[in-house]
Amino acid sequence: QVQLVESGGGLVQAGGSLTLSCATSGRTFNSYTMGWFRQAPGKEREFVAVVGGSGGTRTYAASVKGRFTISRDNAKNTVYLQMNSLKPEDTAVYYCAADRRYSTLSDQYTDWGQGTQVTVSS
């Protein structure tokens, strides 16, 4: 099991940027796929981005492609989500998740963080 702690959320104006971090425990971080998901009020949790264990494979949701960048530092056991050109519709609680399989499906992930709020004002 992997312990996950997100940070970096906050309030930002439309067009601004934020970087989320997700720090993990464990000594086998590079064997885990790391994903970012988000959930807006009244909506289901949705996929944002995923990165494979080595960092070489990444997949993005169409809604964030070109604006968000997922990356990981295996030496620091941390995954990041750089978010640029933020829009009000990006407002949500953002969660990081870990699993040994590469997937964009939230129900495939076994370990989750507590979430961090991102609010984008217009």
C-alpha positions as YAML, in Angstrom:
chain: A
units: angstrom
residues:
- id: 1
  name: GLN
  ca: [0.00, 0.00, 0.00]
- id: 2
  name: VAL
  ca: [1.17, 3.52, -0.85]
- id: 3
  name: GLN
  ca: [0.45, 6.60, 1.25]
- id: 4
  name: LEU
  ca: [-0.25, 9.69, -0.84]
- id: 5
  name: VAL
  ca: [-0.34, 13.34, 0.23]
- id: 6
  name: GLU
  ca: [-1.31, 16.08, -2.22]
- id: 7
  name: SER
  ca: [-0.42, 19.75, -1.88]
- id: 8
  name: GLY
  ca: [-0.32, 22.91, -3.95]
- id: 9
  name: GLY
  ca: [-3.98, 23.61, -4.47]
- id: 10
  name: GLY
  ca: [-5.48, 27.04, -4.05]
- id: 11
  name: LEU
  ca: [-7.35, 29.92, -5.62]
- id: 12
  name: VAL
  ca: [-6.13, 31.31, -8.94]
- id: 13
  name: GLN
  ca: [-7.54, 33.58, -11.60]
- id: 14
  name: ALA
  ca: [-8.44, 32.26, -15.02]
- id: 15
  name: GLY
  ca: [-5.34, 32.08, -17.19]
- id: 16
  name: GLY
  ca: [-3.10, 31.50, -14.21]
- id: 17
  name: SER
  ca: [-0.99, 28.51, -13.21]
- id: 18
  name: LEU
  ca: [-0.65, 26.11, -10.32]
- id: 19
  name: THR
  ca: [1.56, 23.14, -9.63]
- id: 20
  name: LEU
  ca: [0.22, 20.26, -7.58]
- id: 21
  name: SER
  ca: [2.51, 17.82, -5.82]
- id: 22
  name: CYS
  ca: [1.82, 14.35, -4.52]
- id: 23
  name: ALA
  ca: [4.35, 12.92, -2.11]
- id: 24
  name: THR
  ca: [4.33, 9.19, -1.53]
- id: 25
  name: SER
  ca: [5.72, 6.72, 0.94]
- id: 26
  name: GLY
  ca: [7.33, 3.41, 0.11]
- id: 27
  name: ARG
  ca: [10.56, 2.26, -1.46]
- id: 28
  name: THR
  ca: [9.16, 1.05, -4.78]
- id: 29
  name: PHE
  ca: [7.75, 4.32, -6.13]
- id: 30
  name: ASN
  ca: [9.12, 3.72, -9.62]
- id: 31
  name: SER
  ca: [7.09, 0.53, -9.92]
- id: 32
  name: TYR
  ca: [3.84, 2.47, -9.63]
- id: 33
  name: THR
  ca: [1.83, 4.25, -12.27]
- id: 34
  name: MET
  ca: [0.69, 7.60, -10.90]
- id: 35
  name: GLY
  ca: [-2.51, 9.28, -11.95]
- id: 36
  name: TRP
  ca: [-4.25, 12.58, -11.32]
- id: 37
  name: PHE
  ca: [-8.03, 12.72, -11.20]
- id: 38
  name: ARG
  ca: [-10.46, 15.47, -10.28]
- id: 39
  name: GLN
  ca: [-13.99, 15.81, -9.02]
- id: 40
  name: ALA
  ca: [-16.10, 18.92, -9.35]
- id: 41
  name: PRO
  ca: [-19.19, 19.51, -7.19]
- id: 42
  name: GLY
  ca: [-22.09, 17.41, -8.38]
- id: 43
  name: LYS
  ca: [-19.97, 15.56, -10.93]
- id: 44
  name: GLU
  ca: [-18.26, 12.20, -11.08]
- id: 45
  name: ARG
  ca: [-14.54, 11.83, -10.61]
- id: 46
  name: GLU
  ca: [-12.75, 12.18, -13.93]
- id: 47
  name: PHE
  ca: [-9.35, 11.32, -15.31]
- id: 48
  name: VAL
  ca: [-6.84, 14.13, -15.80]
- id: 49
  name: ALA
  ca: [-3.41, 12.62, -16.49]
- id: 50
  name: VAL
  ca: [-1.31, 9.53, -15.85]
- id: 51
  name: VAL
  ca: [2.42, 8.78, -15.96]
- id: 52
  name: GLY
  ca: [4.12, 5.41, -16.02]
- id: 53
  name: GLY
  ca: [6.73, 4.28, -13.53]
- id: 54
  name: SER
  ca: [9.75, 5.46, -15.50]
- id: 55
  name: GLY
  ca: [8.10, 8.73, -16.50]
- id: 56
  name: GLY
  ca: [8.37, 7.97, -20.19]
- id: 57
  name: THR
  ca: [4.72, 7.20, -20.85]
- id: 58
  name: ARG
  ca: [2.05, 9.83, -20.26]
- id: 59
  name: THR
  ca: [-1.60, 10.18, -21.18]
- id: 60
  name: TYR
  ca: [-3.82, 13.24, -20.80]
- id: 61
  name: ALA
  ca: [-7.52, 13.90, -20.89]
- id: 62
  name: ALA
  ca: [-8.53, 15.84, -23.97]
- id: 63
  name: SER
  ca: [-9.79, 18.68, -21.81]
- id: 64
  name: VAL
  ca: [-6.33, 19.37, -20.34]
- id: 65
  name: LYS
  ca: [-3.97, 18.31, -23.11]
- id: 66
  name: GLY
  ca: [-1.62, 21.11, -24.03]
- id: 67
  name: ARG
  ca: [-2.30, 22.96, -20.76]
- id: 68
  name: PHE
  ca: [-1.34, 20.44, -18.06]
- id: 69
  name: THR
  ca: [1.89, 18.49, -17.67]
- id: 70
  name: ILE
  ca: [2.34, 15.45, -15.45]
- id: 71
  name: SER
  ca: [5.83, 14.55, -14.30]
- id: 72
  name: ARG
  ca: [7.52, 12.55, -11.58]
- id: 73
  name: ASP
  ca: [10.76, 12.59, -9.64]
- id: 74
  name: ASN
  ca: [11.47, 9.04, -8.59]
- id: 75
  name: ALA
  ca: [14.34, 10.14, -6.38]
- id: 76
  name: LYS
  ca: [11.88, 12.23, -4.34]
- id: 77
  name: ASN
  ca: [8.95, 9.80, -4.55]
- id: 78
  name: THR
  ca: [6.83, 12.65, -5.86]
- id: 79
  name: VAL
  ca: [4.54, 13.23, -8.82]
- id: 80
  name: TYR
  ca: [3.60, 16.68, -10.08]
- id: 81
  name: LEU
  ca: [0.83, 18.24, -12.12]
- id: 82
  name: GLN
  ca: [1.78, 21.56, -13.71]
- id: 83
  name: MET
  ca: [-1.42, 23.36, -14.68]
- id: 84
  name: ASN
  ca: [-1.27, 26.33, -17.03]
- id: 85
  name: SER
  ca: [-3.93, 28.46, -18.70]
- id: 86
  name: LEU
  ca: [-6.40, 27.47, -16.03]
- id: 87
  name: LYS
  ca: [-10.11, 27.84, -16.71]
- id: 88
  name: PRO
  ca: [-13.06, 28.09, -14.32]
- id: 89
  name: GLU
  ca: [-14.14, 24.64, -15.45]
- id: 90
  name: ASP
  ca: [-10.89, 23.25, -14.01]
- id: 91
  name: THR
  ca: [-12.27, 23.98, -10.54]
- id: 92
  name: ALA
  ca: [-12.38, 20.70, -8.62]
- id: 93
  name: VAL
  ca: [-10.79, 18.65, -5.90]
- id: 94
  name: TYR
  ca: [-7.71, 17.05, -7.42]
- id: 95
  name: TYR
  ca: [-6.61, 13.60, -6.29]
- id: 96
  name: CYS
  ca: [-3.49, 11.63, -6.99]
- id: 97
  name: ALA
  ca: [-3.65, 7.87, -7.18]
- id: 98
  name: ALA
  ca: [-1.23, 4.98, -7.47]
- id: 99
  name: ASP
  ca: [-1.40, 1.51, -8.95]
- id: 100
  name: ARG
  ca: [0.96, -0.99, -10.52]
- id: 101
  name: ARG
  ca: [-1.14, -1.04, -13.72]
- id: 102
  name: TYR
  ca: [-1.20, 1.73, -16.32]
- id: 103
  name: SER
  ca: [-4.77, 2.99, -16.62]
- id: 104
  name: THR
  ca: [-6.92, 6.06, -17.12]
- id: 105
  name: LEU
  ca: [-9.79, 4.46, -15.21]
- id: 106
  name: SER
  ca: [-10.24, 5.58, -11.62]
- id: 107
  name: ASP
  ca: [-11.63, 2.25, -10.47]
- id: 108
  name: GLN
  ca: [-8.36, 0.58, -11.44]
- id: 109
  name: TYR
  ca: [-6.42, 2.51, -8.79]
- id: 110
  name: THR
  ca: [-5.99, 1.09, -5.32]
- id: 111
  name: ASP
  ca: [-4.35, 3.94, -3.41]
- id: 112
  name: TRP
  ca: [-5.59, 7.52, -3.21]
- id: 113
  name: GLY
  ca: [-4.63, 10.77, -1.57]
- id: 114
  name: GLN
  ca: [-7.02, 12.96, 0.37]
- id: 115
  name: GLY
  ca: [-7.33, 15.54, -2.39]
- id: 116
  name: THR
  ca: [-6.48, 19.22, -2.77]
- id: 117
  name: GLN
  ca: [-8.90, 21.95, -3.80]
- id: 118
  name: VAL
  ca: [-8.24, 23.98, -6.94]
- id: 119
  name: THR
  ca: [-10.51, 26.96, -7.56]
- id: 120
  name: VAL
  ca: [-10.25, 29.04, -10.70]
- id: 121
  name: SER
  ca: [-12.07, 32.36, -10.67]
- id: 122
  name: SER
  ca: [-13.31, 34.05, -13.81]
...
